[in-house]
Short mmCIF file of C-alpha atoms in Angstrom, two decimals:
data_model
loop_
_atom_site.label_atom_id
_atom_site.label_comp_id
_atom_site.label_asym_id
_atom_site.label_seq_id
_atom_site.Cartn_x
_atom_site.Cartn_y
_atom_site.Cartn_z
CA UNK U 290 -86.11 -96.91 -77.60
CA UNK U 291 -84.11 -98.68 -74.36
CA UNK U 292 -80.35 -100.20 -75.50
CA UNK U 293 -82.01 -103.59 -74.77
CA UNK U 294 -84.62 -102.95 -77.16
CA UNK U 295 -82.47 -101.56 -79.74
CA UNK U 296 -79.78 -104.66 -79.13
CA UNK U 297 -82.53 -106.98 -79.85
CA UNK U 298 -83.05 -105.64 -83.09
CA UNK U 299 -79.47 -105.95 -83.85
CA UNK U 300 -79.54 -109.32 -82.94
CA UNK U 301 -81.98 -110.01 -85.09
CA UNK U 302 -80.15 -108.76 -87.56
CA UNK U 303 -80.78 -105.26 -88.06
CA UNK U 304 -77.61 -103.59 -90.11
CA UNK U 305 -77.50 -99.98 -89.73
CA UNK U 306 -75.28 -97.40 -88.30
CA UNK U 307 -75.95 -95.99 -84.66
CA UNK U 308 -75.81 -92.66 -85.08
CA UNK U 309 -78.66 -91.16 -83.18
CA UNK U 310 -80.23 -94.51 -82.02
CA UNK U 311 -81.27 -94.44 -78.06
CA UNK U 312 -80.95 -90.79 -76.96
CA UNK U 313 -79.62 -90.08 -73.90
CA UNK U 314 -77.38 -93.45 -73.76
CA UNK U 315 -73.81 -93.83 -74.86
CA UNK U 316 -72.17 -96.16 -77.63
CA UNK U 317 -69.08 -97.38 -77.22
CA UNK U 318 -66.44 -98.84 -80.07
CA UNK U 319 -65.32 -102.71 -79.50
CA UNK U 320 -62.30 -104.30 -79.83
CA UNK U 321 -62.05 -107.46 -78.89
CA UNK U 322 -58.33 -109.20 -78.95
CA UNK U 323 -56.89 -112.46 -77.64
CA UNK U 324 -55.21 -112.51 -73.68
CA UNK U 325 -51.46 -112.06 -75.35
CA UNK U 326 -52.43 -108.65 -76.94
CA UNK U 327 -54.23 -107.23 -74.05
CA UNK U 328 -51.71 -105.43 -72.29
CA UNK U 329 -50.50 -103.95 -75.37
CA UNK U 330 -54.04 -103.21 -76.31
CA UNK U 331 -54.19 -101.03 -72.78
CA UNK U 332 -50.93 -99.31 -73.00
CA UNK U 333 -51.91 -98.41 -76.19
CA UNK U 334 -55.12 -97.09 -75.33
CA UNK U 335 -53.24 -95.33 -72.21
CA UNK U 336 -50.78 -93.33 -74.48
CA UNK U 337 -53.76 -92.42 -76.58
CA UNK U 338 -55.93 -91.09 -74.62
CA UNK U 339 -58.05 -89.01 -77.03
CA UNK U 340 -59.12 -92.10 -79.66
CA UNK U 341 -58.84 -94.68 -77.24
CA UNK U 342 -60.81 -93.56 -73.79
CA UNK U 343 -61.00 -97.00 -72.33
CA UNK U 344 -64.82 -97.28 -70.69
CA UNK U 345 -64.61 -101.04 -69.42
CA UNK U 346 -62.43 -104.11 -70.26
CA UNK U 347 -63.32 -107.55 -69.47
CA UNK U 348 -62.00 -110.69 -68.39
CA UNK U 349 -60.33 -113.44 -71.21
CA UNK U 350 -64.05 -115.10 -72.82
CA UNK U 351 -66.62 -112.28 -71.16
CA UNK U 352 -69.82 -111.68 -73.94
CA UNK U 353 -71.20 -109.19 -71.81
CA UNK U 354 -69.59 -106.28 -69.37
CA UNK U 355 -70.82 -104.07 -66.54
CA UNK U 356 -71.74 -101.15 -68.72
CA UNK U 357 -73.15 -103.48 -72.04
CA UNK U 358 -75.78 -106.04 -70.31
CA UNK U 359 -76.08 -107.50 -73.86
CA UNK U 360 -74.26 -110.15 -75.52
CA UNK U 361 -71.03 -108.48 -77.23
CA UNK U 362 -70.94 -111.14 -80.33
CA UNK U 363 -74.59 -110.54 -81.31
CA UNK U 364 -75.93 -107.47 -80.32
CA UNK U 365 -73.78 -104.89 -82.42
CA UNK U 366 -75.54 -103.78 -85.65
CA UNK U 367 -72.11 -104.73 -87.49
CA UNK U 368 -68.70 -106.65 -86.20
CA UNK U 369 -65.62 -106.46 -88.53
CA UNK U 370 -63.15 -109.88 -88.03
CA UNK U 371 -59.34 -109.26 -88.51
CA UNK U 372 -56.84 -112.03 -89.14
CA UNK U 373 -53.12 -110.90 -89.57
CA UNK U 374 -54.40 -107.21 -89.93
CA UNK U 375 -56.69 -107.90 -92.74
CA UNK U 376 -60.25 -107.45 -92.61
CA UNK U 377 -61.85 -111.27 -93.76
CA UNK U 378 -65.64 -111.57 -92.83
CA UNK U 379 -67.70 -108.17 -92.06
CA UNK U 380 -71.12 -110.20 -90.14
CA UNK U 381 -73.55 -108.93 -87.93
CA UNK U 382 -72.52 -111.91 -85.43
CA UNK U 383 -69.10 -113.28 -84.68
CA UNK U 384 -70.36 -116.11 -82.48
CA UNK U 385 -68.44 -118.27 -84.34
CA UNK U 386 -65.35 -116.60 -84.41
CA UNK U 387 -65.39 -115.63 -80.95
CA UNK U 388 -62.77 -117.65 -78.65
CA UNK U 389 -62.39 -118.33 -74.78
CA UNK U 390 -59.44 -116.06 -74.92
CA UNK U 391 -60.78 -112.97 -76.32
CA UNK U 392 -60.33 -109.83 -74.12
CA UNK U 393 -63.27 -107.35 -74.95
CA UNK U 394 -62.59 -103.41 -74.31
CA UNK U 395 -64.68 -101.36 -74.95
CA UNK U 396 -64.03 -98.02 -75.79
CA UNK U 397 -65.90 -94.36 -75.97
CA UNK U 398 -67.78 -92.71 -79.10
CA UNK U 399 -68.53 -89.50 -80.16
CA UNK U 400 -71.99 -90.48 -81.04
CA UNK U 401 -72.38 -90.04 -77.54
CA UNK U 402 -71.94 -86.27 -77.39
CA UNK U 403 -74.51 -86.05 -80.59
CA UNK U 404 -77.13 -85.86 -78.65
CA UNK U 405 -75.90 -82.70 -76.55
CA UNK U 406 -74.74 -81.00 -79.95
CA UNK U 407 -78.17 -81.22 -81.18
CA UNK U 408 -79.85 -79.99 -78.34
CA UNK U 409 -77.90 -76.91 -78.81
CA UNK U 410 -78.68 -76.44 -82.30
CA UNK U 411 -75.61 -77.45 -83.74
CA UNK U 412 -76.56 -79.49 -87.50
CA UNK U 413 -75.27 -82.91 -87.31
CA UNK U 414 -75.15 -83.54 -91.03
CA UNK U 415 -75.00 -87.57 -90.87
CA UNK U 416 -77.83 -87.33 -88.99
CA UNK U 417 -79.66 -85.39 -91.18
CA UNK U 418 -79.39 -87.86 -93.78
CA UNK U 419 -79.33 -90.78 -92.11
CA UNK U 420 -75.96 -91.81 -93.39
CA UNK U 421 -72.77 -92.82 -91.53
CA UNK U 422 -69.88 -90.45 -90.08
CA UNK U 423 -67.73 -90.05 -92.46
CA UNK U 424 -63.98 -91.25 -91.15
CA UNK U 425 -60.32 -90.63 -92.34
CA UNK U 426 -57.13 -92.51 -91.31
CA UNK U 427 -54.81 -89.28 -90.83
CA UNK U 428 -50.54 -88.79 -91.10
CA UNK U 429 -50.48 -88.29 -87.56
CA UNK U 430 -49.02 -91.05 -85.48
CA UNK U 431 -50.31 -93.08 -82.76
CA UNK U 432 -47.87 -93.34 -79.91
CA UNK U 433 -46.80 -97.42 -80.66
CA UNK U 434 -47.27 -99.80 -77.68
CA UNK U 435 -45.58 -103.19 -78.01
CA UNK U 436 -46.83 -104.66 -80.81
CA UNK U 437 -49.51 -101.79 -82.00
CA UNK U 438 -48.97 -99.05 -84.21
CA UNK U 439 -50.63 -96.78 -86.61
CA UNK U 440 -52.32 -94.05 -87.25
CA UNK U 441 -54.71 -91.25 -85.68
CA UNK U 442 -57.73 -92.06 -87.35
CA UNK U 443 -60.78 -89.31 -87.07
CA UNK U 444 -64.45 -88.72 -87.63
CA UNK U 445 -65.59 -85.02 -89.31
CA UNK U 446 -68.41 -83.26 -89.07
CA UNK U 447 -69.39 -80.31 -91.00
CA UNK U 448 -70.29 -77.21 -88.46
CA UNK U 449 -71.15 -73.89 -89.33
CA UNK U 450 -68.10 -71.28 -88.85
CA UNK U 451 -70.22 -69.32 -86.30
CA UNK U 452 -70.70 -72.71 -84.19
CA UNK U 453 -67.66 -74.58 -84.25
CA UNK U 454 -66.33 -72.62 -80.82
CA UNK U 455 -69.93 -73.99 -79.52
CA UNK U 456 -69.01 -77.68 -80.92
CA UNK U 457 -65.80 -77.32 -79.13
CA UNK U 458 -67.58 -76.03 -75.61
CA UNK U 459 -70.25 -78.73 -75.82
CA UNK U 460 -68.01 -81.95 -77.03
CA UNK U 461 -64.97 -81.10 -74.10
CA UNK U 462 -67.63 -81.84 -71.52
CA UNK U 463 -67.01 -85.33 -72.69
CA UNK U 464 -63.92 -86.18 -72.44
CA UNK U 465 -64.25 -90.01 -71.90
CA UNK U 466 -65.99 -90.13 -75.63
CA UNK U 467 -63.37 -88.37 -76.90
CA UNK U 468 -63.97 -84.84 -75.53
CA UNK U 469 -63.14 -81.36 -77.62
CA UNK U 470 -62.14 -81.74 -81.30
CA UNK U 471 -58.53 -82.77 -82.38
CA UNK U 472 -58.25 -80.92 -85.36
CA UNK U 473 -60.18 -77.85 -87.12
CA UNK U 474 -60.34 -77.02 -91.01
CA UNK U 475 -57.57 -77.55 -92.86
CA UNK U 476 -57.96 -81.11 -94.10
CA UNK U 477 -54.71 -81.35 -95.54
CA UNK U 478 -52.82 -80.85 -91.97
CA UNK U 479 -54.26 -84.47 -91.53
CA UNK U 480 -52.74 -85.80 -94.45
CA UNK U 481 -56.41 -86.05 -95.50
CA UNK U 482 -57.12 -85.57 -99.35
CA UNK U 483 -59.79 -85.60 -100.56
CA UNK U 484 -62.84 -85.13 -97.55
CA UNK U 485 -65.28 -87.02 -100.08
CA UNK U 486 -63.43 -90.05 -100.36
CA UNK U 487 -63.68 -91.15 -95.91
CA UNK U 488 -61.54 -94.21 -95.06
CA UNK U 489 -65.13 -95.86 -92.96
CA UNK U 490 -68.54 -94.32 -93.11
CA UNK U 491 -70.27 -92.10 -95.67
CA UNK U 492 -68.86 -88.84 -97.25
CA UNK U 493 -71.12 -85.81 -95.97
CA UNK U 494 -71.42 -82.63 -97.97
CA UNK U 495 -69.25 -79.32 -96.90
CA UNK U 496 -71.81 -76.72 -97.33
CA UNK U 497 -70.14 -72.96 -98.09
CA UNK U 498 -69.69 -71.32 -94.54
CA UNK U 499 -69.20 -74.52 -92.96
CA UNK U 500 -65.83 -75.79 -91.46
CA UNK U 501 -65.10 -79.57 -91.05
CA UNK U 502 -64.30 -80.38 -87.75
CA UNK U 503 -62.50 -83.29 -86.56
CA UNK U 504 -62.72 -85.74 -83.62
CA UNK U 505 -60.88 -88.52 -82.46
CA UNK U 506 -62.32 -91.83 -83.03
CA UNK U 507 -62.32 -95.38 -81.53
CA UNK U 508 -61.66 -96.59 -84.86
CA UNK U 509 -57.89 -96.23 -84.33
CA UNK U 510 -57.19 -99.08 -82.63
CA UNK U 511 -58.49 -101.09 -85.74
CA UNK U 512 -56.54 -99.28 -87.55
CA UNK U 513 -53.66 -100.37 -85.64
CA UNK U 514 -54.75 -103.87 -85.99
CA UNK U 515 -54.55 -103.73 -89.53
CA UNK U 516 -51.30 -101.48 -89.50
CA UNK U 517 -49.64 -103.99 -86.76
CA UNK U 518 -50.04 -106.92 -88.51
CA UNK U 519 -52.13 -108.67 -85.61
CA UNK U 520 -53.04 -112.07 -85.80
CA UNK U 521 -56.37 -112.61 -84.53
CA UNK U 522 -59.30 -109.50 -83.48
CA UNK U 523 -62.74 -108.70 -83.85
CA UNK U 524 -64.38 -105.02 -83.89
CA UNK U 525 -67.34 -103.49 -84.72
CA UNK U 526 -67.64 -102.46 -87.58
CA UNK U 527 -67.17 -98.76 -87.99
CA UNK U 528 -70.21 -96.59 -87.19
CA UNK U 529 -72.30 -99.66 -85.88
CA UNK U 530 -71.39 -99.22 -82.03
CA UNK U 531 -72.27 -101.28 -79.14
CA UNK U 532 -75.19 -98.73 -77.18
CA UNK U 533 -74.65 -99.37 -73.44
CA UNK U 534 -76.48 -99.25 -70.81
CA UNK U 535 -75.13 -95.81 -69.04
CA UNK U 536 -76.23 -92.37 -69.32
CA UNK U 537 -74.86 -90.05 -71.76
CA UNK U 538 -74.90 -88.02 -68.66
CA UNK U 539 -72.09 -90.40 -67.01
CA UNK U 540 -69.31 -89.54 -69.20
CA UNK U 541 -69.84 -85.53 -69.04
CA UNK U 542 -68.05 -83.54 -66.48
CA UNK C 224 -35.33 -74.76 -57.65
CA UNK C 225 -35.73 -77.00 -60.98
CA UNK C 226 -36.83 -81.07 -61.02
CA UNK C 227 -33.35 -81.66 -61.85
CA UNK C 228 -32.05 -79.75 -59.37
CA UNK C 229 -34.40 -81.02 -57.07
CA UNK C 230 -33.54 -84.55 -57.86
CA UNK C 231 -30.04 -84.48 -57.89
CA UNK C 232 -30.31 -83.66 -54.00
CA UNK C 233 -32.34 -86.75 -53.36
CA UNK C 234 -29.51 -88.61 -55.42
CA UNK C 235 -27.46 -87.75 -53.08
CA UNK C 236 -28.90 -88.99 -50.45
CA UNK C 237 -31.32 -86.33 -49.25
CA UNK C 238 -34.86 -88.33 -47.52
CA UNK C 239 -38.16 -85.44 -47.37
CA UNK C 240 -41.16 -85.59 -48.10
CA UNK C 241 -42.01 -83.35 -51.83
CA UNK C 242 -44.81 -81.81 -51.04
CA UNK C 243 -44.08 -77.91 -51.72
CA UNK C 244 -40.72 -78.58 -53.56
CA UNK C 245 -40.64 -77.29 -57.04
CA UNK C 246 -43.77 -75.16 -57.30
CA UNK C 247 -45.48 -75.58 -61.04
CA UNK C 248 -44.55 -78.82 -61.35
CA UNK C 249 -46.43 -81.91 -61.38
CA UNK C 250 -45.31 -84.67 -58.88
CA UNK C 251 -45.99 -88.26 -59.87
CA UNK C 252 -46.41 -92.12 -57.44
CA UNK C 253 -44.24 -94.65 -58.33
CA UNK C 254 -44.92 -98.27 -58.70
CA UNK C 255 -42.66 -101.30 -60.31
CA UNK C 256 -43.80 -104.22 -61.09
CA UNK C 257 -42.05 -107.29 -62.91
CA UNK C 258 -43.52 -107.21 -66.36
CA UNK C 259 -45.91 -110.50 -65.91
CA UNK C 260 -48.46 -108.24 -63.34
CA UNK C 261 -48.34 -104.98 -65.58
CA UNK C 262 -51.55 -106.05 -66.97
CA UNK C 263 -53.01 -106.53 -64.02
CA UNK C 264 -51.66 -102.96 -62.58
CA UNK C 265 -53.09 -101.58 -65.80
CA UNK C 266 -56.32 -103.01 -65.68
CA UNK C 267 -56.54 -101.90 -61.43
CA UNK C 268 -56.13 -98.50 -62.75
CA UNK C 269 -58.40 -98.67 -65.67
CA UNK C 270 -61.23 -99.61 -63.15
CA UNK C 271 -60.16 -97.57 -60.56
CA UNK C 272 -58.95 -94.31 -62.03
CA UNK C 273 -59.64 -91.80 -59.63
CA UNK C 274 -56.82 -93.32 -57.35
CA UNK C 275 -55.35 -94.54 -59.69
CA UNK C 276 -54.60 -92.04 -62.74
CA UNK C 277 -51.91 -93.43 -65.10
CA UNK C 278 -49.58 -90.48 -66.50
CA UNK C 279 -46.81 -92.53 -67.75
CA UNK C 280 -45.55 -96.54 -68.31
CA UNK C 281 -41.78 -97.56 -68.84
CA UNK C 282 -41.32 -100.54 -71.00
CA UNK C 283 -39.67 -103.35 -68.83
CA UNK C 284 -36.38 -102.12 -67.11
CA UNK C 285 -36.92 -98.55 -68.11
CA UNK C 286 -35.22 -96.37 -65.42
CA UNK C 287 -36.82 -92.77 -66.99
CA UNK C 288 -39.46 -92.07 -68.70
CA UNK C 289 -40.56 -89.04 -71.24
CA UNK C 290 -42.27 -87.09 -68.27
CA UNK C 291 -39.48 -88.07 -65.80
CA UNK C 292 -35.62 -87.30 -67.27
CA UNK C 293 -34.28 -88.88 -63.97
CA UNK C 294 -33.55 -92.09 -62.71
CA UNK C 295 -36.77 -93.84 -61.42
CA UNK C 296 -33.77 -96.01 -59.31
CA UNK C 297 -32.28 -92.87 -57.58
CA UNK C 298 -34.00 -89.74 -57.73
CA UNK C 299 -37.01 -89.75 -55.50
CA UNK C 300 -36.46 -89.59 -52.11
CA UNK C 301 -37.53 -92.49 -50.41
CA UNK C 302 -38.52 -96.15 -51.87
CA UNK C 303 -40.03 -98.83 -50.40
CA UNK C 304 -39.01 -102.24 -51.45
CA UNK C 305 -41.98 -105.36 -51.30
CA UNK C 306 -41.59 -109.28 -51.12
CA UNK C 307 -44.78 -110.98 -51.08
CA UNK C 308 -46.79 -108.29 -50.02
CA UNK C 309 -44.63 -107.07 -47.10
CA UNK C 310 -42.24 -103.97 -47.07
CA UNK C 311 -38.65 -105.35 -46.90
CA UNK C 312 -36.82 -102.27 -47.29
CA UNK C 313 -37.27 -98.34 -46.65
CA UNK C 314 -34.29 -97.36 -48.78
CA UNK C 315 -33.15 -93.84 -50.48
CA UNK C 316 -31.72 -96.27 -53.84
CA UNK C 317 -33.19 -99.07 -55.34
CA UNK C 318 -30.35 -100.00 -57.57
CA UNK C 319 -29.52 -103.08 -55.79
CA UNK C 320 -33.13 -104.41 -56.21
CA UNK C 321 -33.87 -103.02 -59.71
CA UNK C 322 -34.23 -105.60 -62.74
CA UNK C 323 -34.95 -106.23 -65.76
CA UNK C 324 -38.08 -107.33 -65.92
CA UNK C 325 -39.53 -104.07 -64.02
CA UNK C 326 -42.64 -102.05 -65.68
CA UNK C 327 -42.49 -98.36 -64.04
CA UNK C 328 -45.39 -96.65 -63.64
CA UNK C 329 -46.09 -93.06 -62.96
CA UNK C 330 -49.27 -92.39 -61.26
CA UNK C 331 -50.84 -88.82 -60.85
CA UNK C 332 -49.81 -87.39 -57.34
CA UNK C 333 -52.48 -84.23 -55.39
CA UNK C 334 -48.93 -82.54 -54.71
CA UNK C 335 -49.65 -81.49 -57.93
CA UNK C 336 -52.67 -79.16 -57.42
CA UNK C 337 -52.12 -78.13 -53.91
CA UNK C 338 -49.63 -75.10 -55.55
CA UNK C 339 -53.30 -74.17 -56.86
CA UNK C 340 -54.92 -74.28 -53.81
CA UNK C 341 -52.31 -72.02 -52.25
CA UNK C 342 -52.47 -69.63 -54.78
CA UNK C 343 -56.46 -69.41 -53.84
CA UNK C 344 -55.11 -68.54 -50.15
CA UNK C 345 -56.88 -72.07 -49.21
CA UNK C 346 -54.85 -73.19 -46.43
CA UNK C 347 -52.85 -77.04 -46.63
CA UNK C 348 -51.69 -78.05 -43.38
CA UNK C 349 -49.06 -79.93 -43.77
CA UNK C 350 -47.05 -77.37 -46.08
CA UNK C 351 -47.44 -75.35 -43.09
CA UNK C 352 -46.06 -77.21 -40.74
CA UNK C 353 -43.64 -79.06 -43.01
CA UNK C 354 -44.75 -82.30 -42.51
CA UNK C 355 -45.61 -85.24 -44.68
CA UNK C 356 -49.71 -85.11 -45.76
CA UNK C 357 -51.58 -87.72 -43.53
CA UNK C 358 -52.76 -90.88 -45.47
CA UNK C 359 -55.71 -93.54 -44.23
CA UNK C 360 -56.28 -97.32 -45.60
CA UNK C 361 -59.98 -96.93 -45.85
CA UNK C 362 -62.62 -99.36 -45.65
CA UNK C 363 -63.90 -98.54 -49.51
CA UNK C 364 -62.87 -101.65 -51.69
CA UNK C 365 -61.29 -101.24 -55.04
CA UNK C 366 -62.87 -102.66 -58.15
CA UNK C 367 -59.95 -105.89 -58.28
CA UNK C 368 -58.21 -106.70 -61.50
CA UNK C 369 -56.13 -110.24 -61.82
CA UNK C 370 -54.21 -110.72 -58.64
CA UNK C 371 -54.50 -107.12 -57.83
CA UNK C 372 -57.06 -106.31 -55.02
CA UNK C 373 -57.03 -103.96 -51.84
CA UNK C 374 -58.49 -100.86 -50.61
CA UNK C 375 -59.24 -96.96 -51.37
CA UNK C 376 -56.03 -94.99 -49.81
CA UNK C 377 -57.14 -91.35 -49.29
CA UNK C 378 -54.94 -88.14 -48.10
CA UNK C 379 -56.72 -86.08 -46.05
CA UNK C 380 -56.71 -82.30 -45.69
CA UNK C 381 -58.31 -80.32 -43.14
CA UNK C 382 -60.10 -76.79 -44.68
CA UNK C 383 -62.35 -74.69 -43.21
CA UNK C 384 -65.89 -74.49 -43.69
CA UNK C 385 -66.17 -71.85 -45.51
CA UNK C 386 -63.41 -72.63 -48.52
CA UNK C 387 -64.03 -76.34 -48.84
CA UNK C 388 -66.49 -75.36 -52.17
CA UNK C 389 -63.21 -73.93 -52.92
CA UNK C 390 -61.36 -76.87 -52.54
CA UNK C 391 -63.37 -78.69 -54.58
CA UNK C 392 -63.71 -76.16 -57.42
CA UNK C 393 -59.82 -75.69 -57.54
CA UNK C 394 -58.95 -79.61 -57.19
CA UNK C 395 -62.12 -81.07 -59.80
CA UNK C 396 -59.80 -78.44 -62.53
CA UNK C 397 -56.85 -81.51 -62.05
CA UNK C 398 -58.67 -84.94 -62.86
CA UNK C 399 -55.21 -86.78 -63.60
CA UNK C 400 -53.62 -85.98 -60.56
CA UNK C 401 -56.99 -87.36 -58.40
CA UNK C 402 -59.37 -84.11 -58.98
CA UNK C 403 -62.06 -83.78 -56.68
CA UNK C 404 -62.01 -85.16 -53.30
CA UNK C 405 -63.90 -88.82 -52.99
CA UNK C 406 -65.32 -87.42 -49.40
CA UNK C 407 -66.02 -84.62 -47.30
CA UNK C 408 -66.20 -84.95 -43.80
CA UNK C 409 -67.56 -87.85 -41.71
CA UNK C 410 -64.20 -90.01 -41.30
CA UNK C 411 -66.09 -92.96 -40.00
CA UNK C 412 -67.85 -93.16 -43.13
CA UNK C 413 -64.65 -94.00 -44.99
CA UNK C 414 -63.88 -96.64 -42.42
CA UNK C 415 -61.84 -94.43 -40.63
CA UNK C 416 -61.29 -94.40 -36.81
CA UNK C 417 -58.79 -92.35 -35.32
CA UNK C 418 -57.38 -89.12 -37.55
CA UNK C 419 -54.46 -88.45 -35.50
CA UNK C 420 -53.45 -92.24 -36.87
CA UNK C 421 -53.02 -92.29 -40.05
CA UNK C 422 -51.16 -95.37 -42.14
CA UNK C 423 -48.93 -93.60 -43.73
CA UNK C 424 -47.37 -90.05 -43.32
CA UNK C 425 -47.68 -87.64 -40.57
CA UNK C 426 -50.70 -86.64 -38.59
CA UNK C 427 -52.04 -83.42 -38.93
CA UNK C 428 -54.36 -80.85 -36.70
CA UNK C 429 -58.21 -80.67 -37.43
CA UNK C 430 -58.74 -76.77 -36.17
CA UNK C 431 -62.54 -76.11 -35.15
CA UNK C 432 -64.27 -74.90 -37.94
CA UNK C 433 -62.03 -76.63 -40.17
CA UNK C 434 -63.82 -79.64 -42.01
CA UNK C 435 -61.02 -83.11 -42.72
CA UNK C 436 -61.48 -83.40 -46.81
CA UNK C 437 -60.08 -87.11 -48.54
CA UNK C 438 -58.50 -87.34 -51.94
CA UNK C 439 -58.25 -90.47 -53.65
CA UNK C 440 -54.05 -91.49 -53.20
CA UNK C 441 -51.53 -92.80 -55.56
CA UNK C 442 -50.54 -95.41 -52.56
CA UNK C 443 -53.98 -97.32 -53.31
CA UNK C 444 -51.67 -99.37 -55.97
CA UNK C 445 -49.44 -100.29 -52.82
CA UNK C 446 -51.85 -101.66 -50.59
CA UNK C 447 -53.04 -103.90 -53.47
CA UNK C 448 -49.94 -105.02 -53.57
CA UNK C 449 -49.87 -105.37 -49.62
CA UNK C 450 -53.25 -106.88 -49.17
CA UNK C 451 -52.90 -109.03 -52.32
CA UNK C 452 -48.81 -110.26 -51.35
CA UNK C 453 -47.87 -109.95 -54.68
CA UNK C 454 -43.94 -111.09 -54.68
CA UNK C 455 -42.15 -108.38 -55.95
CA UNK C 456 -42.86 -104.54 -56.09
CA UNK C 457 -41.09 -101.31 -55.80
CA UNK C 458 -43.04 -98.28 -54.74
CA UNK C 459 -41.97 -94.94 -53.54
CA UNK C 460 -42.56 -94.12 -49.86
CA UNK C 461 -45.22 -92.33 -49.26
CA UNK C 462 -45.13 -88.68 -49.50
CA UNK C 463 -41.44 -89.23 -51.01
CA UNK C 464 -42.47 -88.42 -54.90
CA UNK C 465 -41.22 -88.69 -58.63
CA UNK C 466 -40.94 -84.85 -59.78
CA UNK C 467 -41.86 -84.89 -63.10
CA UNK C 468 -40.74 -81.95 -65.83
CA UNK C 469 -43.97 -81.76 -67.00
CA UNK C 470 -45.53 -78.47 -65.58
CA UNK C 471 -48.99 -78.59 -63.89
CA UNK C 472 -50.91 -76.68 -66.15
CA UNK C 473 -50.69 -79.50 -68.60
CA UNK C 474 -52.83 -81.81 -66.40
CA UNK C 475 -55.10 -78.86 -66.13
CA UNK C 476 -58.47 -79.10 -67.81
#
């Protein structure tokens, strides 16, 4: 299936999570916040590198961008709409809510590097059952930028002990989608719990002689949103990326 | 001899240009701009990040920064001072024309990997003869962002045939201080005309057998600010760098 083919369906209003939709192409986390947050929005994303690789920003109003030829408020699977850092209407189009002022960014995914881990016969468990990625807001601390704080949030995947230096090899080729893991076993070092109770997504099962490994993920800047306080954004919602238009290929090194 | 030590001496007054000084430590551009245009600088090198790689940003009036313990007002060795797109001063201090409103940023310097390239016994010219690296306005456009518009600046370093695989190899391991070059040979095809002219710096020998190789330059920032007259900038003079504290290796994939 082409990204234009698979937008279409979500504009038609197909809800389901991305993972392992279009092969070969990469998804992409938006954010989408009004002119007066921007800069903060790309500082913030500058002194986060690893959950916030910036792929393309556009200008105040733009629906579409060089890398996403579709139309940003209708051809996500799911958008989530923030108003003073609460979540208040998850849709599957924000035309309504969208504004003139609205600066789009859109940022990398690890669904992106799926593709490559599969090909080398690492298990994907979420894709395996068809569920969502299973995500955790961590203790670690974002770097703040102006108005946005909060924290690290990251996306696990259960890999098999005798893979996970393979996971690592295969996922640093791509750094722009957040590149090698941030974090390896140990759960608690996160501040995370309980690994069946994820913050977004589905909980995946930990099989014996697996380790959960953890990524980045372009979730953190909602996070912040919500942490922050901020007025007015719009994201997608978590696991239901925009799928762009560029190779998989474009982002590896 | 240590950053500090290092930048003490251009505190006092000392004008050279850094390539060479302090071995194993990275060297950074510098560009101010008054807080209302840091978007726009942002957003330039967002869309144009091999140029333009962003390793640090002040908030307004900051005069150091975590990866620079000095003064960004005092301790590099040469500044040049811009009014509506025009140099106004060449000055060793910028205290007099500092303010308030200024957003520092620190922008990934190839002085930083050319202590690698040394180490592989791949000659740099310009270390050799103590001169400043030559630099070339090319005719390559820069993705614009906001008021911010102007053209690829390259350095250029002539290596022989036989090593420039080398070159590449050795620079590609440093993405955030420009990486690979943008262009190998062919100077016309960059726009460029005369080699022993260069815009900025010092012109260097081209031996026979020896092929002129072009890194994307931390002065592309200044001649959007030149070709776009933006009213007020401070940049440091080409050549004349931030030394950072932060060692090499760390921008070392």
């Amino acid at each position: 299936m082409t990204p234009h083919e698979a937008r279409s369906r979500f504009r038609a209003g197909l809800k389901t999570p991305t993972a392992g939709w279009c092969p070969g192409y990469a998804q992409a986390n938006l954010l989408a916040v009004p002119a007066d947050l921007a800069y903060d929005m790309l500082l913030f994303a500058q002194r986060n590198p690893k959950p916030c690789p910036v792929l393309d920003v556009g200008d105040p109003g733009a629906t579409s961008l060089p890398i996403f030829a579709g139309d940003l408020r209708t051809d996500l699977p799911g958008y989530v709409v923030y108003e003073n850092g609460a979540p208040v209407a998850e849709v599957t189009d924000v035309t309504r809510f969208w504004r003139d002022d609205l600066v789009p960014f859109l940022i990398g995914c690890s669904f992106t590097f799926e593709d490559a881990l599969v090909r080398e016969d690492i298990p994907v468990r979420h894709l395996e059952t068809g569920g969502n990625v299973p995500m955790y807001r961590t203790s670690v601390p974002c770097r703040p930028a102006g108005r946005l704080s909060g924290p690290l949030v990251v996306s696990m995947r259960p890999i098999p002990a005798g893979r996970v230096a393979d996971a690592v090899r295969v996922s640093a080729r791509y750094p722009e989608v957040h590149g090698a893991p941030v974090h390896i076993g140990d759960p608690a070092g996160l501040g995370i719990d309980d690994l069946d109770v994820p913050d977004f997504g589905d909980p995946v099962e930990v099989r014996p002689g697996e380790v959960p490994v953890f990524w980045a993920c372009g979730v953190t800047p909602q996070a912040a949103v919500m942490a922050a306080g901020i007025p007015f954004a719009i994201g997608h919602a978590p696991g239901h990326m925009a799928i762009t238009d560029v190779r998989d290929s474009a982002y590896q090194t």
